[in-house]
Structures are given as C-alpha cells and as structure tokens.
XYZ file of C-alpha atoms in Angstrom:
695
model
C 85.382 125.139 105.032
C 88.906 126.212 105.819
C 92.033 124.063 105.270
C 92.560 124.046 109.148
C 89.186 122.735 109.777
C 89.933 119.236 108.318
C 90.328 118.155 111.966
C 86.677 118.461 112.142
C 86.014 115.826 109.501
C 84.807 112.749 111.615
C 84.492 109.601 109.487
C 82.230 106.882 110.727
C 83.072 103.016 110.227
C 80.438 100.423 109.259
C 78.108 99.630 112.260
C 78.547 96.948 114.690
C 74.983 95.922 115.851
C 74.522 94.041 119.419
C 72.716 90.808 118.884
C 69.667 92.339 120.823
C 69.368 94.952 118.210
C 69.256 97.883 120.951
C 72.554 99.492 120.384
C 75.380 100.088 117.609
C 79.045 100.634 117.859
C 80.807 102.518 115.322
C 84.637 103.878 115.465
C 84.664 107.746 114.773
C 88.205 109.129 113.381
C 89.491 112.399 112.422
C 92.584 113.987 111.356
C 94.905 115.432 114.460
C 97.292 118.139 113.878
C 99.157 117.212 116.977
C 99.701 113.870 116.457
C 100.082 114.601 112.578
C 98.184 111.274 112.234
C 94.373 109.867 112.352
C 92.968 109.362 115.837
C 89.754 107.818 116.946
C 87.555 105.912 119.306
C 84.759 103.603 119.479
C 81.191 105.121 120.307
C 78.390 103.493 121.402
C 74.784 104.565 120.064
C 71.467 103.448 121.707
C 68.800 102.364 119.268
C 65.879 102.802 121.444
C 64.443 106.397 121.924
C 64.759 106.357 125.599
C 68.614 104.756 125.486
C 70.326 107.919 126.275
C 72.960 110.300 123.787
C 76.004 108.606 122.185
C 78.853 107.687 124.513
C 82.599 107.025 123.798
C 83.443 103.803 124.501
C 87.118 103.356 124.232
C 89.903 105.650 124.597
C 92.711 104.289 122.421
C 94.781 106.299 120.098
C 93.013 104.491 116.783
C 90.168 102.130 117.750
C 88.365 101.112 114.294
C 86.572 97.958 113.036
C 84.202 97.107 115.814
C 82.406 93.627 115.804
C 80.239 92.045 118.476
C 80.574 88.689 119.497
C 77.537 86.610 118.444
C 76.243 86.110 121.832
C 76.732 89.476 122.557
C 79.642 89.139 125.459
C 82.246 90.871 123.909
C 83.405 93.454 121.358
C 86.523 92.947 119.242
C 88.309 95.816 117.236
C 91.482 96.927 116.003
C 93.874 99.326 117.889
C 96.842 100.956 116.502
C 99.354 102.880 119.020
C 101.182 105.804 117.514
C 103.209 104.701 114.555
C 102.516 100.906 114.987
C 100.160 98.635 112.952
C 96.765 97.870 114.394
C 96.364 94.843 116.535
C 93.304 93.055 117.693
C 91.578 93.680 120.657
C 88.779 92.626 122.732
C 86.749 94.218 125.392
C 83.627 93.292 127.314
C 80.481 94.070 125.495
C 79.773 97.156 128.073
C 83.175 98.523 127.915
C 86.059 98.180 130.595
C 89.722 97.480 130.119
C 90.383 96.387 126.458
C 92.624 93.268 126.164
C 95.059 92.491 123.309
C 94.922 89.442 121.486
C 97.638 89.902 118.835
C 101.242 91.277 118.631
C 101.907 90.714 114.893
C 104.933 92.264 113.559
C 102.924 94.024 110.490
C 99.439 94.125 112.302
C 96.109 92.789 111.779
C 94.316 93.572 108.416
C 90.774 91.797 108.959
C 88.932 89.482 111.448
C 85.540 87.511 112.181
C 84.034 85.935 114.939
C 83.023 82.120 115.006
C 79.206 81.513 115.679
C 79.759 80.312 118.927
C 81.746 83.389 119.951
C 84.605 80.733 121.198
C 87.072 81.814 118.543
C 88.257 84.526 115.774
C 89.790 84.029 112.529
C 92.129 87.200 111.382
C 94.164 88.119 108.517
C 97.746 89.257 108.854
C 100.722 90.053 106.536
C 103.683 87.234 107.276
C 106.934 88.959 106.862
C 109.829 86.808 105.379
C 112.536 86.054 107.961
C 115.002 88.824 107.873
C 112.764 91.644 106.515
C 110.788 94.228 108.122
C 112.372 94.453 111.395
C 112.027 90.183 112.140
C 115.957 90.570 112.557
C 116.665 93.129 115.571
C 119.162 95.796 114.272
C 118.837 94.629 110.652
C 117.292 97.658 108.684
C 115.725 97.991 105.441
C 118.693 99.189 103.645
C 120.717 95.930 104.781
C 118.148 93.211 103.763
C 118.970 90.577 101.012
C 118.200 91.608 97.726
C 114.795 91.064 96.324
C 114.361 88.645 93.224
C 111.289 89.666 91.076
C 110.012 87.050 88.841
C 106.420 88.152 88.057
C 104.205 91.133 87.480
C 102.565 91.390 90.846
C 105.462 92.612 93.589
C 104.354 95.773 94.679
C 101.089 97.779 95.657
C 100.670 101.569 96.225
C 100.640 102.340 99.977
C 101.955 98.632 101.002
C 105.438 98.531 99.138
C 106.638 95.123 98.193
C 104.101 92.516 98.745
C 105.466 89.004 97.774
C 107.688 88.947 100.936
C 104.644 89.686 103.387
C 101.724 87.427 101.973
C 98.518 87.861 104.595
C 97.646 84.426 106.011
C 94.765 83.537 107.997
C 95.079 82.421 111.647
C 92.789 81.165 114.257
C 92.633 82.468 117.824
C 90.731 81.028 120.907
C 88.757 83.649 122.479
C 89.916 84.504 125.752
C 87.491 84.699 128.909
C 87.675 88.558 129.665
C 86.518 88.331 133.342
C 89.103 85.683 134.015
C 91.547 86.107 137.128
C 94.255 86.784 137.244
C 94.171 89.461 134.249
C 94.867 88.348 130.952
C 97.891 89.377 129.378
C 98.765 90.066 126.013
C 101.236 88.430 123.925
C 104.874 89.286 122.528
C 106.427 92.554 123.529
C 103.616 93.556 125.724
C 103.453 90.295 127.619
C 107.332 90.688 128.327
C 106.913 94.012 129.945
C 104.161 92.825 132.166
C 106.196 90.031 133.213
C 109.206 92.528 133.752
C 107.327 94.152 136.155
C 106.371 91.149 138.032
C 102.610 90.958 137.375
C 101.041 87.395 137.465
C 99.778 86.571 134.166
C 97.432 84.386 132.375
C 98.514 84.519 128.787
C 96.275 84.884 125.695
C 96.400 81.578 123.623
C 98.501 81.718 120.647
C 97.154 82.036 117.318
C 97.435 78.912 114.839
C 98.337 79.954 111.270
C 96.081 78.201 108.908
C 97.585 79.226 105.471
C 100.652 79.370 103.961
C 100.432 79.704 100.248
C 102.086 82.477 98.031
C 98.985 84.651 97.759
C 97.247 87.006 100.112
C 94.441 85.550 102.038
C 91.844 87.949 102.550
C 88.117 88.621 104.087
C 87.679 85.577 106.327
C 84.223 84.433 107.405
C 83.357 81.512 109.539
C 80.439 78.869 108.089
C 77.181 79.045 109.644
C 78.233 76.042 111.740
C 81.569 77.322 112.598
C 83.419 74.255 110.953
C 84.648 75.964 108.000
C 86.442 79.368 107.112
C 85.843 81.208 103.786
C 88.257 83.660 102.506
C 89.090 85.118 99.161
C 92.601 84.561 97.410
C 94.356 84.033 93.877
C 95.692 80.674 94.229
C 95.329 79.375 90.281
C 98.371 78.850 88.424
C 97.865 81.855 86.222
C 97.523 84.176 89.084
C 100.516 86.435 88.339
C 99.340 87.165 85.024
C 95.452 87.691 85.378
C 93.238 89.579 87.809
C 91.188 86.502 88.708
C 90.527 85.781 92.423
C 88.325 83.058 93.894
C 86.302 82.377 97.020
C 87.887 79.346 99.095
C 87.251 77.432 102.250
C 89.105 75.512 104.611
C 88.401 73.519 107.977
C 89.376 75.269 111.132
C 92.740 73.312 111.172
C 93.420 74.702 107.806
C 93.035 71.626 105.706
C 90.475 70.498 102.938
C 90.887 73.272 100.772
C 87.801 73.711 98.587
C 87.026 76.417 95.687
C 83.460 77.942 95.558
C 84.033 80.085 92.256
C 85.364 80.739 89.049
C 84.842 77.246 87.113
C 87.791 77.264 85.025
C 85.791 75.128 81.900
C 83.553 78.343 82.049
C 85.641 81.388 81.092
C 82.687 83.894 81.112
C 82.530 83.266 84.980
C 86.149 84.479 85.097
C 85.896 87.024 87.906
C 87.433 88.922 90.591
C 85.667 87.629 93.699
C 85.937 88.907 97.305
C 83.781 89.265 100.593
C 82.450 85.976 101.152
C 79.300 85.772 103.315
C 77.511 82.474 104.374
C 73.851 82.727 105.164
C 72.806 82.107 108.512
C 71.396 78.760 107.902
C 74.376 77.581 106.046
C 72.946 76.888 102.647
C 74.187 79.707 100.618
C 77.376 81.419 100.169
C 77.041 85.182 98.880
C 79.954 86.999 97.514
C 80.907 90.070 95.332
C 82.600 89.838 91.988
C 83.514 91.845 88.769
C 83.676 89.924 85.214
C 86.869 90.024 83.710
C 86.176 88.603 80.356
C 87.867 85.668 78.860
C 91.302 86.908 79.224
C 90.901 87.679 82.966
C 92.307 91.005 82.508
C 89.180 93.276 81.068
C 88.497 95.267 84.172
C 87.714 98.519 82.501
C 84.448 100.011 84.167
C 83.159 96.524 84.843
C 80.262 96.983 87.414
C 80.412 94.757 90.828
C 77.784 92.290 91.164
C 76.559 90.010 93.935
C 76.995 86.319 93.575
C 75.488 83.108 95.229
C 76.234 79.567 95.181
C 75.401 76.535 97.242
C 77.724 75.923 99.891
C 78.056 72.313 99.263
C 79.335 73.190 95.653
C 76.720 71.372 94.197
C 75.934 74.137 91.501
C 78.147 76.799 90.057
C 77.598 80.283 91.353
C 75.229 82.716 89.619
C 74.871 86.709 89.344
C 72.150 87.952 91.052
C 72.367 91.671 89.919
C 72.257 93.192 86.342
C 75.965 93.754 85.029
C 74.817 96.973 82.971
C 72.863 98.652 85.733
C 73.975 97.934 89.351
C 77.500 98.396 90.570
C 78.151 97.454 94.213
C 81.890 98.228 94.349
C 80.952 100.633 97.272
C 80.349 97.712 99.453
C 83.302 97.067 101.697
C 84.465 95.294 105.024
C 81.780 92.444 104.575
C 78.646 91.489 103.124
C 75.640 91.757 105.924
C 72.936 88.937 106.037
C 69.540 90.019 106.670
C 67.920 86.914 106.231
C 68.594 83.213 105.485
C 68.334 84.044 101.789
C 69.358 87.449 101.669
C 71.864 90.308 102.417
C 72.327 94.119 101.746
C 74.747 95.797 99.744
C 75.690 99.136 98.523
C 74.852 100.550 95.028
C 76.360 103.388 93.203
C 73.978 105.508 91.284
C 74.281 108.942 90.045
C 76.280 110.140 92.577
C 73.975 108.541 95.417
C 75.129 105.307 96.974
C 71.861 103.267 97.796
C 71.337 100.640 100.422
C 69.831 97.592 98.530
C 68.358 94.030 99.971
C 68.999 91.221 97.427
C 67.879 87.534 98.100
C 68.664 84.484 96.372
C 65.919 84.742 93.776
C 67.463 88.012 92.584
C 64.788 90.235 94.234
C 65.625 93.354 94.964
C 64.397 96.321 97.332
C 65.786 99.660 97.579
C 66.193 100.178 101.449
C 68.007 103.808 101.685
C 68.212 106.064 98.781
C 68.323 109.722 97.935
C 70.915 112.747 98.473
C 73.361 110.854 100.583
C 76.008 108.138 100.208
C 75.751 104.938 102.334
C 79.208 104.157 103.427
C 78.678 100.685 105.758
C 75.806 98.553 107.033
C 75.139 96.303 110.037
C 72.360 94.157 111.184
C 71.351 92.111 114.198
C 68.280 91.819 116.302
C 65.914 93.141 114.115
C 67.690 96.260 113.543
C 69.259 97.367 110.374
C 71.960 100.444 110.933
C 73.867 102.391 108.235
C 76.737 104.896 108.211
C 76.453 107.452 105.524
C 77.794 110.739 104.620
C 75.680 113.653 102.646
C 76.290 117.251 101.892
C 75.905 118.055 105.830
C 78.018 115.330 107.230
C 81.304 113.625 106.901
C 79.705 110.734 108.565
C 76.849 109.774 110.606
C 74.451 106.790 111.834
C 71.125 105.994 110.788
C 68.676 103.413 111.754
C 66.630 101.729 109.008
C 63.013 101.970 109.239
C 59.726 101.429 107.002
C 59.355 105.223 107.604
C 62.700 106.051 106.291
C 66.225 106.657 107.646
C 66.327 107.794 111.367
C 69.725 109.720 111.878
C 71.023 109.193 115.516
C 73.971 111.019 115.501
C 75.494 114.179 114.510
C 79.406 113.859 114.326
C 79.861 116.913 111.976
C 78.081 119.734 114.052
C 81.246 121.198 114.905
C 82.284 121.453 111.243
C 78.724 123.191 110.067
C 79.139 125.624 113.085
C 82.966 126.671 111.950
C 81.792 126.956 108.251
C 78.590 127.198 106.580
C 78.843 124.577 103.994
C 78.238 125.160 100.413
C 74.874 123.788 98.645
C 75.204 121.202 95.973
C 73.184 122.348 92.859
C 72.197 119.013 90.769
C 72.859 119.678 87.294
C 72.394 117.880 83.840
C 73.879 119.284 80.819
C 73.306 117.873 77.154
C 76.265 117.868 74.985
C 76.510 118.697 71.256
C 76.197 115.034 70.473
C 73.057 114.793 72.551
C 74.614 112.942 75.668
C 73.502 114.146 79.164
C 76.371 114.768 81.611
C 75.293 114.908 85.328
C 76.911 116.721 88.081
C 77.002 119.519 90.562
C 77.583 123.303 90.955
C 78.700 124.852 94.188
C 78.683 128.702 94.429
C 80.574 131.064 96.918
C 78.632 133.959 98.528
C 77.933 137.134 96.521
C 76.522 137.885 93.311
C 80.056 137.224 91.265
C 81.119 136.750 88.877
C 83.130 134.051 90.293
C 86.021 132.371 89.028
C 85.442 128.881 87.900
C 87.346 125.686 89.153
C 86.477 122.748 86.819
C 87.168 119.781 88.913
C 87.724 116.314 87.391
C 87.793 113.082 89.552
C 90.023 110.329 89.367
C 89.314 106.609 88.565
C 88.365 107.147 85.767
C 85.541 104.395 86.930
C 84.743 106.487 90.086
C 82.004 109.337 90.643
C 81.620 112.698 92.452
C 78.332 112.535 94.497
C 76.088 113.596 97.318
C 78.921 113.001 100.113
C 80.667 115.679 101.661
C 83.701 116.689 99.621
C 86.141 118.518 101.890
C 87.867 119.865 98.601
C 85.023 121.516 97.072
C 84.221 123.019 100.155
C 87.708 124.511 100.874
C 87.669 126.154 97.411
C 83.960 127.794 97.712
C 85.045 128.957 101.121
C 87.911 130.649 99.399
C 85.703 132.430 96.811
C 85.686 129.984 93.791
C 82.692 128.561 92.167
C 83.173 124.604 91.887
C 81.980 122.446 89.202
C 82.234 118.657 89.075
C 80.698 116.185 86.982
C 80.848 112.547 86.125
C 81.753 112.513 82.168
C 81.660 109.133 80.276
C 83.974 106.781 81.922
C 82.722 107.562 85.240
C 80.841 104.754 87.567
C 77.115 105.060 88.613
C 75.652 105.379 85.249
C 76.074 102.061 83.712
C 78.939 100.074 82.266
C 78.208 101.573 78.700
C 78.841 104.874 80.372
C 81.856 103.638 82.026
C 83.379 101.867 79.002
C 82.635 104.502 76.329
C 86.406 105.713 76.927
C 88.226 101.991 76.776
C 90.781 102.840 74.063
C 89.264 106.297 73.657
C 90.658 108.361 76.506
C 90.525 112.052 76.222
C 87.657 111.947 73.658
C 83.926 111.858 74.645
C 85.265 112.585 78.538
C 86.739 115.715 77.395
C 83.522 116.571 75.578
C 81.624 116.062 78.690
C 83.571 118.010 81.197
C 83.741 120.810 78.847
C 79.979 120.736 77.700
C 79.099 120.716 81.429
C 81.445 123.913 82.105
C 79.760 125.705 79.439
C 76.168 124.550 80.444
C 76.773 125.628 84.020
C 78.100 129.280 82.643
C 74.935 129.649 80.436
C 72.855 128.865 83.409
C 74.388 130.645 86.207
C 75.157 134.415 85.672
C 77.283 134.419 88.807
C 80.142 132.335 86.999
C 82.711 134.027 85.317
C 83.033 133.205 81.744
C 86.672 134.710 81.349
C 88.379 133.466 84.597
C 88.265 129.761 84.965
C 90.879 127.030 86.209
C 91.049 123.255 85.606
C 92.248 120.769 88.172
C 92.122 116.988 88.644
C 94.141 113.898 90.333
C 95.115 110.627 89.027
C 92.782 110.076 86.030
C 91.735 113.678 86.792
C 95.309 114.777 86.583
C 95.347 112.911 83.233
C 92.049 114.765 81.592
C 93.331 118.138 83.304
C 96.920 117.606 81.251
C 95.000 116.502 78.048
C 92.441 119.206 78.377
C 95.373 122.030 78.377
C 97.308 120.460 75.294
C 93.670 120.659 73.441
C 92.098 123.919 74.663
C 93.428 126.866 75.901
C 90.547 128.785 77.900
C 91.961 128.231 81.164
C 93.956 130.560 83.204
C 96.049 128.061 85.023
C 95.808 124.336 85.757
C 96.579 121.855 88.685
C 97.664 118.645 87.854
C 97.918 116.067 90.797
C 99.498 112.465 90.947
C 98.765 112.131 87.242
C 98.539 109.406 84.825
C 100.538 111.437 82.208
C 102.463 109.037 79.909
C 100.834 105.700 79.217
C 104.216 103.973 77.636
C 106.289 104.907 80.560
C 103.384 103.893 83.074
C 104.061 100.392 82.015
C 106.881 99.000 84.132
C 106.990 102.015 86.696
C 103.468 101.673 88.026
C 102.220 98.914 90.395
C 99.307 98.303 88.088
C 101.288 99.373 84.851
C 101.817 96.053 83.489
C 98.010 95.753 82.853
C 96.126 99.096 83.062
C 97.446 100.928 80.062
C 97.002 98.377 77.737
C 93.243 97.706 78.923
C 92.665 101.577 78.907
C 94.594 102.938 76.010
C 94.874 99.722 74.242
C 98.202 98.484 72.878
C 98.468 99.967 69.126
C 101.453 102.471 69.264
C 99.865 105.157 67.031
C 96.257 104.717 69.079
C 98.161 105.015 72.399
C 99.812 108.306 71.052
C 96.479 109.703 70.258
C 95.576 109.337 73.960
C 98.693 110.393 75.607
C 98.951 113.820 77.288
C 102.711 113.703 77.382
C 102.685 113.125 73.244
C 100.726 116.500 73.254
C 102.824 118.529 75.820
C 104.138 120.854 72.546
C 100.641 122.106 72.635
C 100.253 123.231 76.163
C 100.302 127.105 76.909
C 98.539 126.773 80.440
C 100.336 127.635 83.603
C 100.480 124.196 85.346
C 101.057 122.976 89.117
C 101.909 119.709 89.336
C 101.542 118.003 92.745
C 102.747 114.446 93.581
C 103.922 112.245 96.292
C 107.148 110.737 96.709
C 106.187 107.367 97.567
C 103.095 107.226 95.014
C 103.310 103.684 93.101
C 100.133 103.983 91.482
C 101.113 107.275 89.413
C 104.951 107.114 89.776
C 106.645 110.349 90.550
C 108.677 109.826 87.361
C 105.241 111.112 85.530
C 105.405 114.204 87.297
C 109.015 114.834 86.870
C 108.957 114.240 83.116
C 105.789 116.516 82.666
C 107.154 119.138 84.705
C 110.601 119.331 83.059
C 109.054 119.363 79.543
C 106.857 122.264 80.437
C 109.984 124.155 81.509
C 111.567 123.292 78.597
C 109.094 124.883 76.468
C 108.748 127.991 78.409
C 105.373 127.196 80.262
C 105.179 128.672 83.514
C 105.259 125.330 85.905
C 106.015 124.631 89.605
C 106.240 121.212 91.093
C 105.266 120.233 94.464
C 106.331 117.201 95.774
C 105.178 115.624 99.236
C 107.571 113.220 101.068
C 106.295 110.026 102.716
C 103.097 110.267 101.027
C 101.698 108.191 98.325
C 98.736 107.988 95.884
C 96.134 108.534 98.495
C 97.483 112.155 99.846
C 94.557 114.003 99.658
C 92.128 111.489 101.207
C 94.568 109.783 104.023
C 97.808 111.876 103.993
C 99.168 113.119 107.135
C 97.026 115.775 108.357
C 99.727 118.510 108.070
C 100.476 117.450 104.583
C 96.703 117.739 103.747
C 96.662 121.059 105.122
C 99.870 122.107 103.088
C 98.500 120.639 100.041
C 95.147 122.977 100.507
C 96.992 125.936 101.161
C 99.563 125.543 98.329
C 96.442 124.664 95.873
C 94.891 128.091 97.265
C 98.068 129.984 96.531
C 98.330 128.825 93.252
C 94.772 129.884 92.485
C 95.453 133.479 94.258
C 98.399 133.861 91.741
C 96.406 133.223 88.561
C 92.754 133.531 89.692
C 92.528 135.756 92.802
C 89.476 136.365 94.601
C 88.516 138.712 97.503
C 88.854 136.222 99.815
C 92.308 134.373 98.091
C 94.739 137.141 97.250
C 98.434 136.618 96.839
C 100.136 136.792 100.223
C 96.996 136.588 102.034
C 96.820 133.180 102.810
C 97.769 131.773 106.568
C 99.973 128.953 105.685
C 100.882 127.675 109.078
C 99.623 127.809 112.780
C 97.932 125.805 115.264
C 94.483 124.565 115.231
C 92.519 123.514 118.682
C 91.426 120.196 118.878
C 87.614 119.600 118.967
C 85.538 116.795 120.213
C 83.120 115.119 117.948
C 79.381 116.238 118.919
C 77.206 113.118 118.841
C 74.062 114.154 119.843
C-alpha cells in the first residue's frame, strides 16, 4: 500500500437493519484529497440472496450513523456539509430527497427513534451565548474570558467543554410525504423563504436537559415514556471518573438514577450505552470499574451490566472482569431478545461478537481472524461490520453456518497494492511470559530492515484488522513487527495492569523479546538494521527504549507521553492519568520518565506532533526535541498545524499522506531499502478518486 492509496480505505459504520430483516444500510466513508476531508454516503445492502447488488442510497458530502424508524417507514442519519457540523436528516425508507430536521450551531452528536416512530431524541452541544458564533461578527479571539474552577474543562479534538455541554432534545418526526414540501429549520429555512417557496416547517425541537454536564447516548424506553442517557451529575463529578445511567420522562422531568449506588463503593463505575430490553423489564449498559476512589481506571475491562428498569434492585455485572473486555462496543448496545444483547469483545487481537443474556450466559457468534466493528439486528437478521487483513470495512450476515460476507468495499485497495500477510507469532520472554503479535514481510529474500512498531494506549491492542501503517511500511521494503506487551488490552486485566506504576519495565522486556524472537525465527529479518517507532504510549515506550537500549539505527517518537510531571496540568487528562499510571512518588516517577533519562539517548530521532494535541500536548515534543539537540543527538521535529492527537487515524487526508511520506523519508535516511532511498520518494501529487466497489 502506498501513501496516496489511503483514499481507498473505505470504513463502514455499524449496520442499520430494516425491521423486516431483508436489507441493511451502512455508511461508507473514506479520505478524499480533493476535499481534503472525509466523504461518504449511505449504502443499501440486500440480505436475501436474490436481492441484487449493494447500491448507494444517498449523495451527501458525508452521511453517517443510519437508523431505521421502528415501523420501517423512514431512515434517519447525520449529514455534514463541507466544513460544517453534522445535522439530523430523515429520508423515506427506500430513498428519495432527504429532509433536514435540525440546524444546531455545533451539530448533533447522537440520536434515537421512539418505539412508535413518532419522535426522535438527539444529543447536541449547546454553546453559551456569546461563544462559538452565537453572536454574529464576534470571533473566538473577542469572546469573554473563561473562568476555570475545576479539573475537567477541555478535551482533545473538542477544545473547551464546559461552555458547550451536550444536552438532550426531543423532536416530533415529520411526515416525509407531506405537501407542500417540508422545509428545514434555521438558516436553510430562511433561504427557502427568500426564494419564495411555500413551506411547512419541521417542528422545533424541545430541550429536555439543562444540567452542567454532557448528556450522551440517549435511548427511549420500550414503551416510549422515558428516555435513558448517560451523564456525570453527582456532586463529585469534577474530581472523579464516575458516570451514571439516568432516565427522564419525555418532558424532561422525573429524573431517576439507575446505576452506581453511592453506599456501595465497589459499584463506582464509568457507565454508558444504556439499552432497555424490548419487553421493558431490563436495562442493559456498559461499565468500567473505578475502585473506591472512582479514579482507578488503569486497564479496567469494560463489562456488561443489567438492572431492572423499575430500579427495584441494584445493577449487576454479567461479564467476568478479568477475562472479558467490551470496550470495543460503541454507538449503542443491540438487543437480540427480551433478555439478551450482543456486544464486542477484544481478545488476542481479534474483536468477537458475543451474545449475553440476563443470566450471564454467553455465546460466541463471530470469532476468528477479524475485528467486528459494529452490529445491528431486526426482523430475525443479525448483521455486523468488520475489518480483517484484507478489508478496511465490510458487511456480513451472521448465520448458524458462519459469517456470510455481503460486500467488498476494499476490492480497489487490494487491486492497487497486494496486502502483506499477517504472520501470527508468540515469543516467550526470559522471565517466561508469552508475548503475542504479528510479523509482516515484504517481498524478496532479504535481509530486510526491521521496524518495531509500538501501539498507543497503553490499554489497546494491535490485531487482525487492516492496519494501513504496517502495509505502507511493508510496501516500502520494511519488515514490520507489532506485538501486544504487558499493559495492552485483550489478554485480561492482570496483563493490562502489569505496568501500573511500573511503566517501562516488563513492557520494554516484552517488545524487545518479540523483536529478538522474530529475528531468530525469520532469516529474512536484518539483525543489524532496526528502527523503532510508536505514538502516544507507543511514543513513550519508544523514547524509553532508546534511553535504555542502543541497538536501533533511528527512532520515530509521535505524539508522545514524554514527561509525566509536565503532563500534569498541560494534558486534558493529565490531572488523573499520570498519577494512576506512574504513581505519585517522585523517585518512582523519575524511574519511569523518558525525559529524566534523556542524557542516555544516542539514537537519531524524528519527533512528530500535532499543534492542537491536547492529549499529549505539544510542549512534550518541544522540550524533548530541544533536549536532544542540546546533547548533540541528531533530531528533527515535524509539527502538523490544525491537527490533534488523532492525526494518524482521522487527520486531514493530505496531512495523513504527508505524515507517511515524511516517515518514509526518515527511514530512507537511516534504513534505506531498494524501494525507499533518499530523494526517491514522491512527496506530492494528485491521486484519482476511486469509487468503492460493493459487489
């Protein structure tokens, strides 16, 4: 895969299954160089074998998050115009002209249908008056000063948060067949009126919540009389990580809490994704335990909880806290029976689809060498979206005989560049610990220079999904190694918590052991030409590795967590992250701090960072780079304007391409290959836009 081929990475949303179970709709999005943005539309996929080929259903700039009305008459989704926030739209079930339902200043973040299809509830940030364009002509630099009084006041990718809390709104669903045509509200409505068109306005939404907290993940109760949501409304919300599941009636009254009884500290959890059972008896939700402090988040496996909707009994956990991790479940929980839901479990690089009922009985529905990314169920059909070594995103029908793949949105990518095989390996460390990971080899006998990749998190995992970074490096002639050391997710809580207050210890042992074990097994790997690279926590462990070990020809440290003491107060999560991962004892922190060990570094290093990174702030990169230069270590600093911590995943397409090109330029300098030599790389150019195949 070449850097310009990121435009062929078609990602697929969670499926929306029609109530009859005969078809499904997903959004398919991809990077686009011409727009320098992510574009995508909704696609309809028949589930019966004679239903024809997938077809594009909408033609918006970026259409996402489709959801069918329960009666099957309409499809709601989010549409974003270029440079604008997403708004809620609806279209007749079989297609047609979509109708805009909202015109929120900062867009809509999530929504749900009522059981009778007569209304919707949505979540949207509400800006304070005088901020974020609420006063015409008043720019951000002319707004009033912000007074900060707590810990939680900004978030990577969102900026300041306390002045634009997400609130819930209820909206009556319009008749999409009404005459004269229904008109959107707000600015678009005024434009239509100026053009002299006769209009029937969409009903105005009713704001249901007003609290000083974000209200997220709304869902109607089974009878439509209440709305569930997640929020942190308790008195200590600014100084812990606890969140609860609440409900209100459809007028925004009668607030009830369904989680986290305060007289039972062991139940202090971060709760989200409420999902009432179809019969209305049960409320499912996800939660991560936080200990008695409400702060101990390190490597906590996300679990499934259930409680009676009448609050007659406390919530109980249905999954084992040590072995099952449902953190990959996003968007919403999907009910498949009155007493059961499906969830996504991270396990040894895979993401499985599990069915769990109120008794805690578990059935694995989809497993193997893939990562399930979303699920939908209706009318007896269960459908998933997934990625695997050969696709960035596709759709499959879950059957008793296995997964029936119904799309091929990555056909053009595989045609453009053959994808390297993921060779699964487990290496045993000197202390007897098994380290699981993958080796990717370029064509030819070698010996190939080796790039040891270290993932972020640290409670995350490399896995069986298509990973664009590894494929780009293999195409350039590098052997790529990636493993899940102690500290990673997918191998149990004990594995993840092994580096709590011990960062840079067994995790470094594991990645170096995997490197050595792979070199021992594969003669194609060059034992003398090696590089190491990683982002976020991977940047941390890369910086730590080159302060302890000098075998690498060069290193790339991206968006790194490089100095725990300065991270506190500068990072959006700094007020709690460092204390929980590196502890609070000064000498112990120093023993885990890459910046405190920088005098030991001799490895040439490229430091990559984004200007608007609030997770690992730019000062981490600035200080590390200057310290290397002062010590005579060859170093370069690459800063991307307008990007945040998510550059490599969701940065603008041209910046993502440039990042790849600069990374390959660096490796050409220190680890040249026949396909990647100094001055050889094309660093600019136009790429044709290709349609996603869907056969």
